[in-house]
Short mmCIF file of C-alpha atoms in Angstrom, two decimals:
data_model
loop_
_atom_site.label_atom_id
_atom_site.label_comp_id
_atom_site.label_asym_id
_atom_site.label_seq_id
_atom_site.Cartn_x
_atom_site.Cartn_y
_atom_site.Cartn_z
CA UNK A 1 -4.42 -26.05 -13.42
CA UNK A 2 -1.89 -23.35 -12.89
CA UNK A 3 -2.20 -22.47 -16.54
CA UNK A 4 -5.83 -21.56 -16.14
CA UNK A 5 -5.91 -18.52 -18.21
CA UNK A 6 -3.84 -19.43 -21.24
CA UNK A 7 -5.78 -23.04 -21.00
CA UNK A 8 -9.06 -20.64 -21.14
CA UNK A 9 -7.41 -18.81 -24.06
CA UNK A 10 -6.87 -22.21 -26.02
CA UNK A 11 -9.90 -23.56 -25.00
CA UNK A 12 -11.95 -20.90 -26.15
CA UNK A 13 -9.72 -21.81 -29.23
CA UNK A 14 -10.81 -25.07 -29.32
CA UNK A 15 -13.80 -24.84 -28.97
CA UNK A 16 -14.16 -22.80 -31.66
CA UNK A 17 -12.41 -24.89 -33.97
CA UNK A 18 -14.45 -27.75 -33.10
CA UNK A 19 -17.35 -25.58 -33.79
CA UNK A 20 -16.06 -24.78 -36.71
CA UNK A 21 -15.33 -28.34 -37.78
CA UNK A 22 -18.67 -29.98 -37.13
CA UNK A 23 -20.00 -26.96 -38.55
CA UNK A 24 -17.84 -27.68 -42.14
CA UNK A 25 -18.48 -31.63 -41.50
CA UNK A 26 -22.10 -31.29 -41.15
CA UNK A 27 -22.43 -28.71 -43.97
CA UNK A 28 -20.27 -31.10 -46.07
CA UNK A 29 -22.56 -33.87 -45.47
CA UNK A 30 -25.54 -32.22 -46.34
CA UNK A 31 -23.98 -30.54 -49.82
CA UNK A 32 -22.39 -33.61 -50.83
CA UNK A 33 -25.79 -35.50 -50.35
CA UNK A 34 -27.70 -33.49 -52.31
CA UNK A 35 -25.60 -33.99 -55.55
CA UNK A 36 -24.99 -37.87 -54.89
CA UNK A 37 -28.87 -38.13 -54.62
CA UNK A 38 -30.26 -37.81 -58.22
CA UNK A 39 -32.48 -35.06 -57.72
CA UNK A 40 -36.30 -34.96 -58.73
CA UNK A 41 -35.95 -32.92 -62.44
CA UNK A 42 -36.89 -28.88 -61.64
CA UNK A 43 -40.23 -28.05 -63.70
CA UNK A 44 -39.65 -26.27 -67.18
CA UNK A 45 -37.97 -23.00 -65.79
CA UNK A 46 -38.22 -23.65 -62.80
CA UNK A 47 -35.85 -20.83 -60.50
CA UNK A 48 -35.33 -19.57 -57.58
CA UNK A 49 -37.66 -17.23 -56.14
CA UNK A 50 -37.32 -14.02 -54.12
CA UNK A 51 -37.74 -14.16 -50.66
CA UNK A 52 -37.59 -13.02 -46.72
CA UNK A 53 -36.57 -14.28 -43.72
CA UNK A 54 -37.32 -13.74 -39.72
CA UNK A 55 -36.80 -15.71 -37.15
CA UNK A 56 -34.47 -16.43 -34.17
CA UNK A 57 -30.65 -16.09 -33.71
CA UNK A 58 -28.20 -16.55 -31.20
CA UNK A 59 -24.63 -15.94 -31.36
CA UNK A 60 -21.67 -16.68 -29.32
CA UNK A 61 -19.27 -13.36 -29.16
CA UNK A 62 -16.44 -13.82 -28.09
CA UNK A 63 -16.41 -15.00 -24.34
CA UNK A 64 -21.03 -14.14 -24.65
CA UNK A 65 -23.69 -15.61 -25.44
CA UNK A 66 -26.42 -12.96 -27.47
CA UNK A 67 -30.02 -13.97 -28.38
CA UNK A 68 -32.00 -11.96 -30.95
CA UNK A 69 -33.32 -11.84 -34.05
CA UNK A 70 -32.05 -12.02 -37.60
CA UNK A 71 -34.00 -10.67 -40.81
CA UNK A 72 -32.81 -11.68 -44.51
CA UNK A 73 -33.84 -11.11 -48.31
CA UNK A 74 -32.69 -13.21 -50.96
CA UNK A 75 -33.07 -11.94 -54.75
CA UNK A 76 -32.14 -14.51 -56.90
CA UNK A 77 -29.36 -14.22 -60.09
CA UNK A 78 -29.99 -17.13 -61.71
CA UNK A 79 -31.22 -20.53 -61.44
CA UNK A 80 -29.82 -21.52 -58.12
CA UNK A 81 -27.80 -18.28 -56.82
CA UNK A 82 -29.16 -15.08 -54.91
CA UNK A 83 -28.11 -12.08 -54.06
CA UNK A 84 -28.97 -12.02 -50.05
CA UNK A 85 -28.96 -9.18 -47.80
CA UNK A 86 -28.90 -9.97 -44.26
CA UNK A 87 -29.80 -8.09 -40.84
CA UNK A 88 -29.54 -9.47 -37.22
CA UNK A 89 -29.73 -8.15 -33.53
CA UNK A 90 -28.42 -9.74 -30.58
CA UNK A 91 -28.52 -8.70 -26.85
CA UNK A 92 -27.13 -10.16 -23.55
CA UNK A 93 -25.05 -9.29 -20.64
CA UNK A 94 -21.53 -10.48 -19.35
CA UNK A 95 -19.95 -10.21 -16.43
CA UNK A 96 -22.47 -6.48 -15.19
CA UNK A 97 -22.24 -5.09 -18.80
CA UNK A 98 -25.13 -5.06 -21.14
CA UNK A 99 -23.99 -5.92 -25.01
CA UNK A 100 -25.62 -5.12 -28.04
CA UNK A 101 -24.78 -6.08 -31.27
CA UNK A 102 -25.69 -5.48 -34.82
CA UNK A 103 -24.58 -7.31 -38.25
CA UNK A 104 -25.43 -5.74 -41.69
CA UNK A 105 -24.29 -8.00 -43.98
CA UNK A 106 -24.01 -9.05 -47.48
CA UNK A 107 -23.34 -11.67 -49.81
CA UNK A 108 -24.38 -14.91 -52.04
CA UNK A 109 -26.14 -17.99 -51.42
CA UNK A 110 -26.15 -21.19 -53.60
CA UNK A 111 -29.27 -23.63 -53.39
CA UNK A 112 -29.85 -26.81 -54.23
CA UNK A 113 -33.14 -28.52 -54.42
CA UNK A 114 -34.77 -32.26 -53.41
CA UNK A 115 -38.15 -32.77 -52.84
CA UNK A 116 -39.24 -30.28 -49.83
CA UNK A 117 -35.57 -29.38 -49.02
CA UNK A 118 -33.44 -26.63 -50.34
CA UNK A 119 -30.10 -26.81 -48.71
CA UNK A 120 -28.38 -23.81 -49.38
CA UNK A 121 -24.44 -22.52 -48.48
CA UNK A 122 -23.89 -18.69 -48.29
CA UNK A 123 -20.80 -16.13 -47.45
CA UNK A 124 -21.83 -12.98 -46.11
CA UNK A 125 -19.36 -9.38 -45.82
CA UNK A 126 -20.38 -6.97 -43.80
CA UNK A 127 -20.03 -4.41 -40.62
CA UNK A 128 -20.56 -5.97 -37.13
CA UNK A 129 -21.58 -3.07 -34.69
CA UNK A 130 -20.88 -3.73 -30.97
CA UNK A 131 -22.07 -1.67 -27.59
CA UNK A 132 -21.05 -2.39 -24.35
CA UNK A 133 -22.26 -0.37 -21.45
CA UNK A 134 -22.53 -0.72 -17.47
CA UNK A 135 -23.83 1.37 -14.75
CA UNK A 136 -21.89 3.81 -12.51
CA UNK A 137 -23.33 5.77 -9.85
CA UNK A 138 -22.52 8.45 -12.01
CA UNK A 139 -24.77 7.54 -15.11
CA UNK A 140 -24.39 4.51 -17.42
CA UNK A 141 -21.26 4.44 -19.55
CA UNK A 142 -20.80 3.00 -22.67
CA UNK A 143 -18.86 1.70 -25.59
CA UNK A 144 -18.99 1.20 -29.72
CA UNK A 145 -17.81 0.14 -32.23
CA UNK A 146 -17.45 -1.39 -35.98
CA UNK A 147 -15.50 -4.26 -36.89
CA UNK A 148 -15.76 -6.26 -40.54
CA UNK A 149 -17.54 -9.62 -40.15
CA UNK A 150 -17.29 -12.00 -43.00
CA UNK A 151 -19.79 -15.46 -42.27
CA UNK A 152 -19.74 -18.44 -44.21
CA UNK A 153 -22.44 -20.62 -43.63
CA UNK A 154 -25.07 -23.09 -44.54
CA UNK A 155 -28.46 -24.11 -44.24
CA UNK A 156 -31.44 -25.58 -45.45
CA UNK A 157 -35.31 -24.63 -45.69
CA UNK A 158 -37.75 -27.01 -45.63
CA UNK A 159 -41.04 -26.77 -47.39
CA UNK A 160 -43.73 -26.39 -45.71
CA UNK A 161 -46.64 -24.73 -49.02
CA UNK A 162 -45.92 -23.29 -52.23
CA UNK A 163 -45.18 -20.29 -50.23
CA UNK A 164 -43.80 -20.72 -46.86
CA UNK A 165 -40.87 -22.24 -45.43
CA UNK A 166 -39.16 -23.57 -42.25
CA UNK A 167 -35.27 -22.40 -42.29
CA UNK A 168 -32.12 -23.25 -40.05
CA UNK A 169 -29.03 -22.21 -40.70
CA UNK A 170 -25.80 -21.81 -39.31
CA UNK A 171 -22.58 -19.92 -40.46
CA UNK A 172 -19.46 -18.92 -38.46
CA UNK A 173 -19.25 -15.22 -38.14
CA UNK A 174 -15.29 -13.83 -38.63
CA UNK A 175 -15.14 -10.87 -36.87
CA UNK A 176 -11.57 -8.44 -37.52
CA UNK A 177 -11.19 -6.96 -34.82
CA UNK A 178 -7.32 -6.34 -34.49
CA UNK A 179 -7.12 -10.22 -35.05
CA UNK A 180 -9.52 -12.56 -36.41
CA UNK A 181 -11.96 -14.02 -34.04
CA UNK A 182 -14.78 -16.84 -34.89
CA UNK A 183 -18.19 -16.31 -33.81
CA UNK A 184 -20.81 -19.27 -33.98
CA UNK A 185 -24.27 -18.64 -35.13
CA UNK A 186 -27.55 -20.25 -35.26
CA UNK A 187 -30.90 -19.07 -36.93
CA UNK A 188 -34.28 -20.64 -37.25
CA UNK A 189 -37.79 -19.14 -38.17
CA UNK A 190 -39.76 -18.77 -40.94
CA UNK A 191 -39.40 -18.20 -45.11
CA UNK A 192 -41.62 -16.28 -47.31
CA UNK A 193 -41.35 -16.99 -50.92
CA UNK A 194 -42.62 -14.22 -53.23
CA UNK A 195 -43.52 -14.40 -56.86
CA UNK A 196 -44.30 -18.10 -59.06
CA UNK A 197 -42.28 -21.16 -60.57
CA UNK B 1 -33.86 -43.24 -50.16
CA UNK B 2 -34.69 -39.65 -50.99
CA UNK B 3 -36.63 -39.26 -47.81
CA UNK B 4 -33.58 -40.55 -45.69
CA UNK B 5 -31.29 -38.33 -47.32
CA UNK B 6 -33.12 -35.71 -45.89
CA UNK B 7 -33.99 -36.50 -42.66
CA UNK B 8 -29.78 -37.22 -42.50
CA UNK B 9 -29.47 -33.44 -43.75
CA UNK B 10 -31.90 -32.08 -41.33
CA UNK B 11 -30.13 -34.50 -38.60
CA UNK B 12 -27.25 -32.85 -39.46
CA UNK B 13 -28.12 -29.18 -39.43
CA UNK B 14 -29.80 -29.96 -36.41
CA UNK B 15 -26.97 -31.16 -34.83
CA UNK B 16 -24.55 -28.93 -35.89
CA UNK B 17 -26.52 -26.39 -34.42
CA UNK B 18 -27.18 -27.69 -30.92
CA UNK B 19 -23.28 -28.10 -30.63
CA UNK B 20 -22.68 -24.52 -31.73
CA UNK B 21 -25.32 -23.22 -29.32
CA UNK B 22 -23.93 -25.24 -26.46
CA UNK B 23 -19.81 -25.14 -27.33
CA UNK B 24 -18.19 -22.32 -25.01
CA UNK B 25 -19.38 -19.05 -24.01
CA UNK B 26 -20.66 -17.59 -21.16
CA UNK B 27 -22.42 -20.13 -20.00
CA UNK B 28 -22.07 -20.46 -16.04
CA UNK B 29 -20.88 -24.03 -15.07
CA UNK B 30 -20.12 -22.86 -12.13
CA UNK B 31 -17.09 -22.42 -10.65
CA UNK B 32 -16.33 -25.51 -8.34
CA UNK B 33 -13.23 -27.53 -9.92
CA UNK B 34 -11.82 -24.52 -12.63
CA UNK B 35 -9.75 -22.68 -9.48
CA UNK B 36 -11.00 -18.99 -9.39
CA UNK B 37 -12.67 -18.13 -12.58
CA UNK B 38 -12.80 -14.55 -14.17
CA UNK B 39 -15.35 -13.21 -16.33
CA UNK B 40 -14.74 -9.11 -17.65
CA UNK B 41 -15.68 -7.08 -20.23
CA UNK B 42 -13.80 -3.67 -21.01
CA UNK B 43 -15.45 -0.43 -21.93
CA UNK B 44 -13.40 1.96 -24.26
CA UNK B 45 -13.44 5.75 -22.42
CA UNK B 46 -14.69 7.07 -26.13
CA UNK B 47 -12.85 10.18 -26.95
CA UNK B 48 -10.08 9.71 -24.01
CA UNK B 49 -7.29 11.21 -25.62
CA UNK B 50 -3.95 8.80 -26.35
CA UNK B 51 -6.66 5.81 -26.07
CA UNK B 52 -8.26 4.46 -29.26
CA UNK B 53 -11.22 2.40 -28.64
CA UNK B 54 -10.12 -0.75 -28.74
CA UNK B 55 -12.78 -2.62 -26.58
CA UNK B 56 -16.19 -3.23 -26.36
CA UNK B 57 -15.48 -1.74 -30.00
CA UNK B 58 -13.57 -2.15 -32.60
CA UNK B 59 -10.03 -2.78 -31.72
CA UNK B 60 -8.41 -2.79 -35.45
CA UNK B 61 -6.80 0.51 -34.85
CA UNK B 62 -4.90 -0.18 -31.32
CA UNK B 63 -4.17 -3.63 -31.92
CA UNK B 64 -5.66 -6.53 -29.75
CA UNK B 65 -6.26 -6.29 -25.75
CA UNK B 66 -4.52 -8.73 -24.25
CA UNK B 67 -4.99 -9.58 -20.09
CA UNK B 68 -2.39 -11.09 -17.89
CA UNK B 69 -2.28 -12.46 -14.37
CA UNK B 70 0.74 -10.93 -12.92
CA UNK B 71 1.12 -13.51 -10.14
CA UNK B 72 1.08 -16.13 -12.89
CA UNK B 73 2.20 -14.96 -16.50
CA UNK B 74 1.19 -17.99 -17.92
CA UNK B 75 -2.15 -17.24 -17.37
CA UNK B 76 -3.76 -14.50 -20.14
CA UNK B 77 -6.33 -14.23 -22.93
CA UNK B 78 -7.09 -12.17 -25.39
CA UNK B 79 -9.93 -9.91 -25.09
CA UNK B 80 -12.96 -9.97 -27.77
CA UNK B 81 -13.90 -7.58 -29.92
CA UNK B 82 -17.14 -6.81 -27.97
CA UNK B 83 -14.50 -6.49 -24.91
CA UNK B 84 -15.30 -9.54 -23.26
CA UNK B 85 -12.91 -11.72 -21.50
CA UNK B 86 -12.11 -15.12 -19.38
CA UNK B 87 -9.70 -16.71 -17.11
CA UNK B 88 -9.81 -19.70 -15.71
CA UNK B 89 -7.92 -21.27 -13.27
CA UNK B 90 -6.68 -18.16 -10.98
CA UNK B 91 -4.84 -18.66 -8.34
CA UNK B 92 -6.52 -17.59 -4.80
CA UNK B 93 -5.76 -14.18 -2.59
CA UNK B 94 -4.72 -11.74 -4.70
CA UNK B 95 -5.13 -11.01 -8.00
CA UNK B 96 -3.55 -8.21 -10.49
CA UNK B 97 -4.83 -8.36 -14.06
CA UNK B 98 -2.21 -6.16 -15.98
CA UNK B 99 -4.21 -4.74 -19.44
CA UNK B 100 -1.68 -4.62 -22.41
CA UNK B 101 -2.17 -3.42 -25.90
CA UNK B 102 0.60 -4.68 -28.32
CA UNK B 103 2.95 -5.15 -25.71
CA UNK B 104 2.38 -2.00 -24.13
CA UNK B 105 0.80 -1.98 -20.57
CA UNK B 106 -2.13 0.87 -20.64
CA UNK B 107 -3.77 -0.17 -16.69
CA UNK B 108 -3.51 -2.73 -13.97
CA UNK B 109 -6.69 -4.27 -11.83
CA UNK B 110 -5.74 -6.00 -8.26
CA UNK B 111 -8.23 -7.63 -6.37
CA UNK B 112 -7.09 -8.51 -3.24
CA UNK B 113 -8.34 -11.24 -0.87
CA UNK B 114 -10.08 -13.69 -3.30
CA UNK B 115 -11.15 -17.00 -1.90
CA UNK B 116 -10.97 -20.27 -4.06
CA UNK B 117 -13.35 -21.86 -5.97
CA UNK B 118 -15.03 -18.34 -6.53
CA UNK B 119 -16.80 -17.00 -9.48
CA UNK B 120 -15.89 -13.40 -10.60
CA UNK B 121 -16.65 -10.79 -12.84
CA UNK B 122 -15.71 -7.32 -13.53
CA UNK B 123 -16.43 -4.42 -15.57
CA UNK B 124 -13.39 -2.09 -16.61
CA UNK B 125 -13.23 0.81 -18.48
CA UNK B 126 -9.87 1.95 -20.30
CA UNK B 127 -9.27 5.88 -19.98
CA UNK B 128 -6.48 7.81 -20.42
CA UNK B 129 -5.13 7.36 -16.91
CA UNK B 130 -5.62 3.91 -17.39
CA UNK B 131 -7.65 0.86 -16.77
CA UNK B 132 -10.97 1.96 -14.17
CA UNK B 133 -13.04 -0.90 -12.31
CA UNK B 134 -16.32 -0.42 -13.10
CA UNK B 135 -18.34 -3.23 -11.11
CA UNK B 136 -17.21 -6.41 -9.59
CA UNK B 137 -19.19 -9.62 -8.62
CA UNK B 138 -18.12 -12.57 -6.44
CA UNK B 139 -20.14 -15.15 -6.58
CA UNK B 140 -18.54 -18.45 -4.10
CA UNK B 141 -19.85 -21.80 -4.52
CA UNK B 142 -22.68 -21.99 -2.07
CA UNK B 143 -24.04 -19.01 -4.01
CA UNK B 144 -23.72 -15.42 -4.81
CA UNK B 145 -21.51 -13.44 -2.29
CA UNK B 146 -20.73 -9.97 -1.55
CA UNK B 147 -17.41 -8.86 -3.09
CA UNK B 148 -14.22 -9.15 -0.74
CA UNK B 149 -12.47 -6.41 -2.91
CA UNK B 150 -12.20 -4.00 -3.45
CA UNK B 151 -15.82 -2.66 -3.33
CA UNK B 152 -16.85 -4.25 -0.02
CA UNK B 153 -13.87 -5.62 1.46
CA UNK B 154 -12.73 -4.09 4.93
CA UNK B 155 -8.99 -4.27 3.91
CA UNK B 156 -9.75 -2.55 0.79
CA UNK B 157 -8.79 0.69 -0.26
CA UNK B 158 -11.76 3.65 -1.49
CA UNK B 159 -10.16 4.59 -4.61
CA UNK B 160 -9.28 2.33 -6.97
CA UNK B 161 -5.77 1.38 -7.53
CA UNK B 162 -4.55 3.02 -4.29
CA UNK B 163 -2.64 1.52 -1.61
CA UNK B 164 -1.78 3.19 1.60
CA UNK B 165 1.90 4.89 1.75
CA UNK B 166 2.54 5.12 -2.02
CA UNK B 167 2.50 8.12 -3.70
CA UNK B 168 -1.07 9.05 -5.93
CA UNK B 169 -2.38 11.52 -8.42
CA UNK B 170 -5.97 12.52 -8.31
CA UNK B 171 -8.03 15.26 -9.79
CA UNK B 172 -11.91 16.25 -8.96
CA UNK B 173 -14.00 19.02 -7.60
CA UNK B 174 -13.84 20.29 -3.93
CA UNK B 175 -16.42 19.56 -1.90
CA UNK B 176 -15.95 20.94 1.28
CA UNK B 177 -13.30 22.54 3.64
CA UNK B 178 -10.74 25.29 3.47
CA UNK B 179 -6.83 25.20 1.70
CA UNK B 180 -5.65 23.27 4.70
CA UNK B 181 -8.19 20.69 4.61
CA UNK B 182 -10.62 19.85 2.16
CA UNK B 183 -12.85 16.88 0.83
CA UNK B 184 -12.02 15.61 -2.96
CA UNK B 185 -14.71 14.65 -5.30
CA UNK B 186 -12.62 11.88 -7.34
CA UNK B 187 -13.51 12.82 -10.88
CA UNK B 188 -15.10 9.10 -12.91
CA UNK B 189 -15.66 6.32 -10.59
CA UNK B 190 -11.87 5.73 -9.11
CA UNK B 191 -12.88 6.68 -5.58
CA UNK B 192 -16.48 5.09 -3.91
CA UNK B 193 -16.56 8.32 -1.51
CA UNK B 194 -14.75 11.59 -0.54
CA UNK B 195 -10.95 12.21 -0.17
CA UNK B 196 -9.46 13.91 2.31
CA UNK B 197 -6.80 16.04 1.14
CA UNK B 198 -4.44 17.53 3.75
CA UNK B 199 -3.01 20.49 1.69
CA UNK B 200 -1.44 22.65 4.51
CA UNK B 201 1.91 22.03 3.08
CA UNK B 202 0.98 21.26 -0.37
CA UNK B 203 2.61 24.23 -2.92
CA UNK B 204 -0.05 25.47 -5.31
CA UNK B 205 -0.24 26.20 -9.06
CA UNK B 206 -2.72 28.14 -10.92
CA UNK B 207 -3.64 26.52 -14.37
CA UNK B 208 -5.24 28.44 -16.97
CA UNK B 209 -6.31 31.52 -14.45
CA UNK B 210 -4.54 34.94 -13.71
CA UNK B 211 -4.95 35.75 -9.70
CA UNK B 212 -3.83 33.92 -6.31
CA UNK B 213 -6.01 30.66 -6.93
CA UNK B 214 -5.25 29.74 -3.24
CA UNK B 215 -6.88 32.72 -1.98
CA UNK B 216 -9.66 32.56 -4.38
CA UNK B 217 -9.98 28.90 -3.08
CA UNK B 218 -14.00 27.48 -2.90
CA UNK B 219 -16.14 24.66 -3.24
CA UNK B 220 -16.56 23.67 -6.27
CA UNK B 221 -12.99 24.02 -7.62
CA UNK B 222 -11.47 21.46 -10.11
CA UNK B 223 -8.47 20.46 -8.54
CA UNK B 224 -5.70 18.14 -9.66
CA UNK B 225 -3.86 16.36 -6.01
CA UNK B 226 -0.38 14.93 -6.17
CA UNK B 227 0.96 13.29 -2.51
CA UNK B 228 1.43 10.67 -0.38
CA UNK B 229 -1.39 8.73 0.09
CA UNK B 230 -1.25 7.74 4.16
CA UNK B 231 -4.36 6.00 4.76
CA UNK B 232 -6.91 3.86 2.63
CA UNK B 233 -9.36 1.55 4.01
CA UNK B 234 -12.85 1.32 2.58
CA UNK B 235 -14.11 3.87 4.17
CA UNK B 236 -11.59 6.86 4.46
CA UNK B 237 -8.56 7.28 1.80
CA UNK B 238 -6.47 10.90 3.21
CA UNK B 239 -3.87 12.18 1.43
CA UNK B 240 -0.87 14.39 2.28
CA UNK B 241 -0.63 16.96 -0.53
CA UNK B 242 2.93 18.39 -1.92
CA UNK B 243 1.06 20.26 -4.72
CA UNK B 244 -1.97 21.54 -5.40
CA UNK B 245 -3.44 22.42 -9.23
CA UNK B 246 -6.46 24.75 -9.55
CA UNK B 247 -7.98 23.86 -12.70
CA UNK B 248 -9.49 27.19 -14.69
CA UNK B 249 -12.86 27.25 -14.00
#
């Protein structure tokens, strides 16, 4: 392998695009079931509700991998489409430096509806804060800064009473950060639905 | 029907997310099989003048960081925009990691005396004078190992970068000794210990300061140190001064 590093370069490339691509397939599958499954009629104005989201997240930036915890709101606009505003922290180390992150983002989210499960897809804009920072014998140093994120994604939450929900989602975070750069992400945890049918 | 439809969808997002959480990343495999493998992440010296912060950070404004093996150009990769990095595949002994920014080479990192099979990683930090190691971790296959280079290694030289007979630039505080001799602080973390600085036939400026700086010489003094750098082991680094800059205090 005496192309090690630019077969790491297109690997990490790879990989990402077959992330990427199960990602799409899977979320494919799931949104073109919903439709080709007659769904169970909605109750007389029946909507979507507002709601809130914690749970866990994980991310994969760039050569890391960042565990944390992701907060969202939902408001919605109409029948099936919400506003959502979305917060998440992740932390880690690589290679002797600590890395924080932090993504305040923005966007919509389309649901459908069968039974207990409300797939949903979503596109979030936003800021995606990054630290870095190691130890010296001369104090800790450290390193910011903002790049836009943009993260299309899917998910689904599953019913679990009138009020509460299971969620997992996924969505590929774009990060521009002198180049495009595709960050996986994975969330799971709980739903609160406010307010009635 | 209904109820298989979703137990496919949940199979799905289920799926899609084990495969995301488990494709790439940091994850240590371990090194046996990839050739040396390199793990880094650079810090951004925030508010280093001519250096935007273009790792760890946002790199939009400088462009993207790219590294390269100088003993094999083939082998390079771009570096994230949280500043993290990996190479795979390095060849054994030594090691130079040249740090470009659109094209432009802003710092070099050699590691010298690298054994195969190993597992490293590196903190860097970008600065104005260039590219600073920070920490470095080798890690063989029969477990974690102290670092040949250039923190622990015997052949190694103290300050980073250096290499005995070539000429060097360094600037720091005095910390003992007279205008003949004296002991170097190495500003940042280039240098793991003191500098000696043989200055006896160094010619000396006075920046920023009225008066004969030389006479006025004392501990404590920012100095900038351009000469020959003789020795450099990991213990002792002396330098043979041809000019001496006494920084206003």
């Amino acid at each position: 392998m005496t192309e090690g590093g630019a077969v790491s370069g297109s690997r990490r490339g790879l990989r990402s695009l077959g992330g990427a691509l199960v990602l799409l397939l899977a979320g494919a599958s799931i949104l073109a079931a919903a439709p080709a499954r007659k769904p169970k009629p909605a109750p007389s104005g029946s909507r979507e509700r507002p709601d809130v989201f914690g749970g866990y997240s994980f991310v994969q930036s760039g050569s890391a991998n960042l565990h944390g915890g992701q907060v969202s709101a939902s408001y919605p606009l109409g029948r099936s489409l919400s506003l959502v505003a979305d917060v998440s922290g992740h932390y880690g180390s690589y290679a002797g430096a600590d890395l924080t992150e932090l993504d305040l983002l923005a966007g919509g989210r389309r649901y459908w509806r069968w039974r207990g499960l409300s797939p949903f897809a979503q596109v979030l804009v936003g800021g995606v804060r990054h630290k870095a920072s190691a130890a010296t014998p001369d104090g800790a140093i450290s390193s910011t800064g903002t790049d836009l994120g943009v993260a299309p994604g899917f998910g689904a939450d599953y019913r679990l009473t009138p009020r509460w929900a299971a969620r997992l989602g996924v969505d590929l975070r774009l990060v521009h950060g002198g180049g495009w750069e595709a960050d996986p992400r994975v969330s799971a945890g709980a739903v609160y639905r406010f307010g009635r049918r | 029907m209904m109820r298989r439809s979703m137990y496919c969808a949940l199979l799905g997002l289920a799926t899609s997310a084990l495969v995301l959480a488990g494709c790439g990343g940091s994850s240590p495999s371990g090194p046996s099989g990839k050739g040396v493998v390199l793990q880094g992440t650079v810090l951004s010296a925030t508010g280093s003048a001519g250096v935007t912060a273009h790792a760890g950070g946002s790199q939009s404004a400088a462009g993207k960081m790219v590294v390269t093996v100088q003993e094999n150009p083939a082998i390079s990769t771009t570096v994230s925009a949280n500043g993290t990095f990996e190479l795979e595949g390095l060849p054994a002994g030594t090691i130079t990691l040249v740090f470009t920014i659109d094209g432009t080479v802003v710092g070099t990192i050699k590691i010298d005396g690298v054994a195969a099979d190993v597992e490293i990683k590196i903190v860097v930090q970008v600065t104005a004078d260039g590219v600073i190691l920070i920490e470095i971790t080798i890690e063989g296959v029969g477990g974690p190992s102290p670092a040949p280079s250039p923190s622990s290694s015997p052949s190694a030289c103290l300050i980073e970068g250096g290499r005995a007979n070539s000429n060097i630039e360094l600037e720091g505080q005095v910390a003992s000794g007279t205008t003949s001799l004296f002991e170097l602080d190495v500003q940042g973390s280039r240098a793991r210990d003191l500098v000696d600085v043989n200055a006896s036939g160094a010619s000396w400026k006075c920046v920023g300061q009225s008066g004969d700086c030389k006479t006025n010489f004392k501990v404590g003094n920012q100095v900038h140190v351009r000469g020959l750098l003789t020795t450099c082991t990991a213990t002792e680094a002396v330098v043979n001064a041809t000019e001496v800059k006494v920084q206003k205090p």
